[in-house]
Amino acid sequence: MTPTRTTASAPARRRPRTAAVPAARTAPWQDDPFAEAVLAGCGPLWLRREDGDRIPLDVERWCTPADGADHSLLLRCVGLPAPVLDLGCGPGRLVAALLALGVPALGVDVTGAAVARTRLLGGPALHRSVFDRLPAEGRWGAALLADGNLGIGGDPDALLRRGAELIAPGGLLLVEVEPRELDERLTVRVEGADGRLGPPFAWARLGAAATARRARRAGLTVAERWTSHGRRFLALRKG
């Protein structure tokens, strides 16, 4: 008697797994209307708050040569024993103006278009965050936080500490503050003229009193306060 043959059933075919496609990551000041406005040299442009209010961004002024209030800031850098670092340099007008005054300067910005525009003006600039590793840390004669850049990161305490780390002992952190007294942290998105919004990010707005109070915690003292053409500034000295 011939034994009965049994045929093993073929294993079930597995369907190939489809790899999940990660969502595109976007970054503020890079993948939003700000970069386009810098390339065009014009706005309008705003920071839209969660409550719907909008804070105007003066991109046209940032893309033109330094003005009177800017010069009141930059003249305080003349004669310093070390170069100046412009934190959040944008399109580079302050770096270019410092170089014209004979002051060595370097810009830092997270927006590639802003860094490129700074370099076109003849100014050196790095495509980095102010919190990234930077050259000559602790040896800069002064660092600038102009045009609302005290809001970078939404944590002014951390930003003031970072500014203090970058400058030399006796150096200056020159900060533009809000014209009126404020001390707020908020979430905003860059909005262009067509209503398109960039990704949300943390921001801060501080007046002179709040800035001076927070500066003391970072080891900085107020060396000077002044107003020029409706803009307010503080010179903070590292002890």
Short mmCIF file of C-alpha atoms in Angstrom, two decimals:
data_model
loop_
_atom_site.label_atom_id
_atom_site.label_comp_id
_atom_site.label_asym_id
_atom_site.label_seq_id
_atom_site.Cartn_x
_atom_site.Cartn_y
_atom_site.Cartn_z
CA MET A 1 0.00 0.00 0.00
CA THR A 2 1.45 3.30 -1.07
CA PRO A 3 1.57 5.75 1.76
CA THR A 4 -0.53 8.88 1.32
CA ARG A 5 1.52 12.00 0.61
CA THR A 6 0.68 15.09 2.56
CA THR A 7 1.56 18.44 1.04
CA ALA A 8 2.51 21.21 3.43
CA SER A 9 0.45 24.30 2.87
CA ALA A 10 2.42 27.32 1.62
CA PRO A 11 2.90 30.02 4.23
CA ALA A 12 0.65 33.02 3.81
CA ARG A 13 2.32 35.90 1.98
CA ARG A 14 2.94 38.91 4.13
CA ARG A 15 2.19 42.27 2.66
CA PRO A 16 5.19 44.57 2.70
CA ARG A 17 4.91 47.21 5.36
CA THR A 18 4.56 50.76 4.14
CA ALA A 19 6.85 53.06 6.04
CA ALA A 20 5.05 55.94 7.69
CA VAL A 21 5.87 59.23 6.01
CA PRO A 22 6.87 61.73 8.69
CA ALA A 23 5.05 65.03 8.67
CA ALA A 24 7.06 67.87 7.21
CA ARG A 25 8.72 69.84 9.97
CA THR A 26 8.55 73.59 9.74
CA ALA A 27 10.52 76.15 11.67
CA PRO A 28 9.59 79.75 12.57
CA TRP A 29 11.53 82.50 10.78
CA GLN A 30 12.55 79.93 8.14
CA ASP A 31 9.49 78.13 6.72
CA ASP A 32 7.12 81.07 6.95
CA PRO A 33 6.42 84.46 5.32
CA PHE A 34 9.36 86.11 7.11
CA ALA A 35 12.00 84.52 4.88
CA GLU A 36 10.03 85.56 1.78
CA ALA A 37 9.67 89.14 3.05
CA VAL A 38 13.42 89.37 3.67
CA LEU A 39 14.10 88.25 0.10
CA ALA A 40 11.58 90.78 -1.24
CA GLY A 41 12.70 93.52 1.14
CA CYS A 42 9.13 94.44 2.06
CA GLY A 43 6.04 93.41 4.04
CA PRO A 44 3.52 93.77 5.45
CA LEU A 45 4.24 91.21 8.13
CA TRP A 46 2.87 90.52 11.59
CA LEU A 47 3.15 88.25 14.61
CA ARG A 48 -0.35 86.85 15.16
CA ARG A 49 -1.17 86.09 18.78
CA GLU A 50 -3.41 83.24 19.91
CA ASP A 51 -6.11 85.78 20.82
CA GLY A 52 -6.15 87.03 17.21
CA ASP A 53 -4.36 90.34 17.82
CA ARG A 54 -1.43 91.14 15.57
CA ILE A 55 1.95 92.72 16.34
CA PRO A 56 3.38 94.50 13.26
CA LEU A 57 6.91 93.65 12.14
CA ASP A 58 8.77 96.55 10.55
CA VAL A 59 10.45 94.50 7.83
CA GLU A 60 10.83 97.47 5.45
CA ARG A 61 12.93 99.33 8.05
CA TRP A 62 15.00 96.22 8.71
CA CYS A 63 15.79 95.95 4.98
CA THR A 64 16.94 99.58 4.58
CA PRO A 65 20.09 101.29 5.88
CA ALA A 66 20.37 102.01 9.61
CA ASP A 67 18.31 105.00 10.76
CA GLY A 68 18.64 107.61 13.51
CA ALA A 69 17.57 105.38 16.40
CA ASP A 70 19.87 102.64 15.13
CA HIS A 71 22.81 105.06 15.16
CA SER A 72 22.10 105.96 18.79
CA LEU A 73 22.61 102.26 19.53
CA LEU A 74 25.61 101.70 17.27
CA LEU A 75 27.59 104.74 18.45
CA ARG A 76 27.79 103.07 21.86
CA CYS A 77 29.84 100.31 20.20
CA VAL A 78 32.52 102.66 18.87
CA GLY A 79 35.79 102.39 20.77
CA LEU A 80 35.04 99.03 22.41
CA PRO A 81 38.12 96.83 22.87
CA ALA A 82 36.52 93.82 21.16
CA PRO A 83 34.14 93.13 18.21
CA VAL A 84 30.35 93.24 18.39
CA LEU A 85 27.90 90.36 17.95
CA ASP A 86 24.45 91.11 16.47
CA LEU A 87 22.06 88.44 17.79
CA GLY A 88 19.19 87.91 15.36
CA CYS A 89 20.84 90.16 12.78
CA GLY A 90 18.01 89.86 10.23
CA PRO A 91 18.88 91.40 6.84
CA GLY A 92 22.11 92.83 8.24
CA ARG A 93 21.67 96.60 8.34
CA LEU A 94 23.25 96.92 11.81
CA VAL A 95 26.23 94.73 10.93
CA ALA A 96 26.80 96.80 7.77
CA ALA A 97 26.51 100.07 9.72
CA LEU A 98 28.97 98.88 12.37
CA LEU A 99 31.51 97.95 9.71
CA ALA A 100 31.06 101.41 8.14
CA LEU A 101 31.91 102.90 11.55
CA GLY A 102 35.07 100.81 11.70
CA VAL A 103 33.66 98.42 14.32
CA PRO A 104 34.31 94.71 13.62
CA ALA A 105 31.01 92.83 13.84
CA LEU A 106 29.40 89.44 13.22
CA GLY A 107 25.72 88.68 12.64
CA VAL A 108 23.87 85.54 13.76
CA ASP A 109 20.44 84.50 12.50
CA VAL A 110 18.36 81.34 12.01
CA THR A 111 16.91 82.59 8.70
CA GLY A 112 19.05 81.61 5.75
CA ALA A 113 17.67 84.44 3.60
CA ALA A 114 18.64 86.98 6.28
CA VAL A 115 22.17 85.60 6.54
CA ALA A 116 22.53 85.71 2.75
CA ARG A 117 21.32 89.31 2.63
CA THR A 118 23.76 90.30 5.40
CA ARG A 119 26.62 88.78 3.43
CA LEU A 120 25.51 90.63 0.29
CA LEU A 121 25.93 93.86 2.26
CA GLY A 122 29.51 92.81 2.96
CA GLY A 123 28.91 91.71 6.54
CA PRO A 124 29.97 88.35 8.00
CA ALA A 125 27.09 86.29 9.37
CA LEU A 126 26.46 82.80 10.72
CA HIS A 127 23.34 80.72 10.04
CA ARG A 128 22.77 79.61 13.63
CA SER A 129 20.59 80.09 16.68
CA VAL A 130 21.86 82.43 19.37
CA PHE A 131 21.82 79.37 21.66
CA ASP A 132 24.13 77.36 19.37
CA ARG A 133 27.87 77.27 19.92
CA LEU A 134 29.32 80.59 18.71
CA PRO A 135 32.90 81.77 18.19
CA ALA A 136 34.78 83.70 20.88
CA GLU A 137 32.17 83.07 23.59
CA GLY A 138 32.90 85.26 26.61
CA ARG A 139 35.14 87.62 24.62
CA TRP A 140 32.79 89.94 22.67
CA GLY A 141 32.91 93.63 23.46
CA ALA A 142 29.14 93.93 23.06
CA ALA A 143 26.13 91.99 21.84
CA LEU A 144 22.99 93.52 20.32
CA LEU A 145 19.37 92.47 20.86
CA ALA A 146 17.55 95.02 18.69
CA ASP A 147 14.21 95.06 16.82
CA GLY A 148 12.32 93.06 19.43
CA ASN A 149 14.91 90.28 19.58
CA LEU A 150 14.64 90.17 23.36
CA GLY A 151 11.65 87.95 22.55
CA ILE A 152 13.80 85.19 21.00
CA GLY A 153 12.88 81.81 22.48
CA GLY A 154 10.08 83.19 24.63
CA ASP A 155 12.33 82.98 27.72
CA PRO A 156 13.99 86.37 28.40
CA ASP A 157 15.79 85.04 31.49
CA ALA A 158 17.54 82.37 29.41
CA LEU A 159 18.30 84.85 26.63
CA LEU A 160 19.80 87.43 29.01
CA ARG A 161 21.94 84.73 30.61
CA ARG A 162 23.07 83.68 27.13
CA GLY A 163 23.93 87.28 26.26
CA ALA A 164 25.97 87.54 29.46
CA GLU A 165 27.85 84.35 28.56
CA LEU A 166 28.83 85.76 25.17
CA ILE A 167 30.25 89.13 26.20
CA ALA A 168 33.54 89.78 27.99
CA PRO A 169 33.70 91.03 31.60
CA GLY A 170 32.86 94.73 31.43
CA GLY A 171 31.18 94.20 28.05
CA LEU A 172 27.75 95.50 27.08
CA LEU A 173 24.51 93.81 26.13
CA LEU A 174 22.62 96.51 24.20
CA VAL A 175 18.91 95.74 24.26
CA GLU A 176 15.92 97.37 22.59
CA VAL A 177 12.84 97.13 24.84
CA GLU A 178 9.17 97.82 24.29
CA PRO A 179 8.15 101.53 24.36
CA ARG A 180 5.69 100.82 27.19
CA GLU A 181 6.03 98.69 30.29
CA LEU A 182 5.27 95.05 29.47
CA ASP A 183 6.30 91.65 30.78
CA GLU A 184 4.58 88.94 28.78
CA ARG A 185 5.23 85.55 27.25
CA LEU A 186 3.03 84.46 24.38
CA THR A 187 2.67 82.05 21.48
CA VAL A 188 2.70 83.67 18.03
CA ARG A 189 2.89 82.83 14.33
CA VAL A 190 4.37 84.94 11.53
CA GLU A 191 1.59 86.12 9.21
CA GLY A 192 2.08 87.46 5.69
CA ALA A 193 0.00 89.86 3.60
CA ASP A 194 -1.96 86.96 2.07
CA GLY A 195 -2.96 85.66 5.51
CA ARG A 196 -0.64 82.66 5.35
CA LEU A 197 0.68 81.65 8.77
CA GLY A 198 3.94 80.06 9.77
CA PRO A 199 4.34 77.52 12.60
CA PRO A 200 3.63 78.61 16.19
CA PHE A 201 6.51 79.52 18.49
CA ALA A 202 7.17 81.12 21.89
CA TRP A 203 7.89 84.84 22.04
CA ALA A 204 8.27 87.50 24.74
CA ARG A 205 7.81 91.26 25.06
CA LEU A 206 9.41 93.29 27.87
CA GLY A 207 9.58 96.93 28.82
CA ALA A 208 12.53 98.64 30.50
CA ALA A 209 11.61 97.84 34.11
CA ALA A 210 11.00 94.13 33.51
CA THR A 211 14.20 93.87 31.48
CA ALA A 212 16.28 95.57 34.17
CA ARG A 213 14.81 93.27 36.83
CA ARG A 214 15.56 90.13 34.83
CA ALA A 215 19.00 91.40 33.80
CA ARG A 216 20.10 91.53 37.44
CA ARG A 217 19.39 87.80 37.73
CA ALA A 218 21.72 87.23 34.78
CA GLY A 219 24.58 89.16 36.39
CA LEU A 220 24.00 92.31 34.34
CA THR A 221 23.53 95.86 35.62
CA VAL A 222 21.87 98.77 33.85
CA ALA A 223 24.61 101.14 32.71
CA GLU A 224 22.34 103.44 30.67
CA ARG A 225 18.74 103.98 29.53
CA TRP A 226 17.75 106.12 26.58
CA THR A 227 15.02 106.84 24.03
CA SER A 228 15.60 107.75 20.39
CA HIS A 229 12.98 108.37 17.69
CA GLY A 230 10.30 106.68 19.80
CA ARG A 231 12.40 103.56 20.49
CA ARG A 232 13.72 102.61 23.94
CA PHE A 233 17.05 100.97 24.78
CA LEU A 234 19.05 99.68 27.73
CA ALA A 235 22.81 99.20 28.00
CA LEU A 236 23.44 96.26 30.33
CA ARG A 237 26.98 95.79 31.64
CA LYS A 238 28.52 92.50 32.67
CA GLY A 239 30.29 92.79 36.03
#
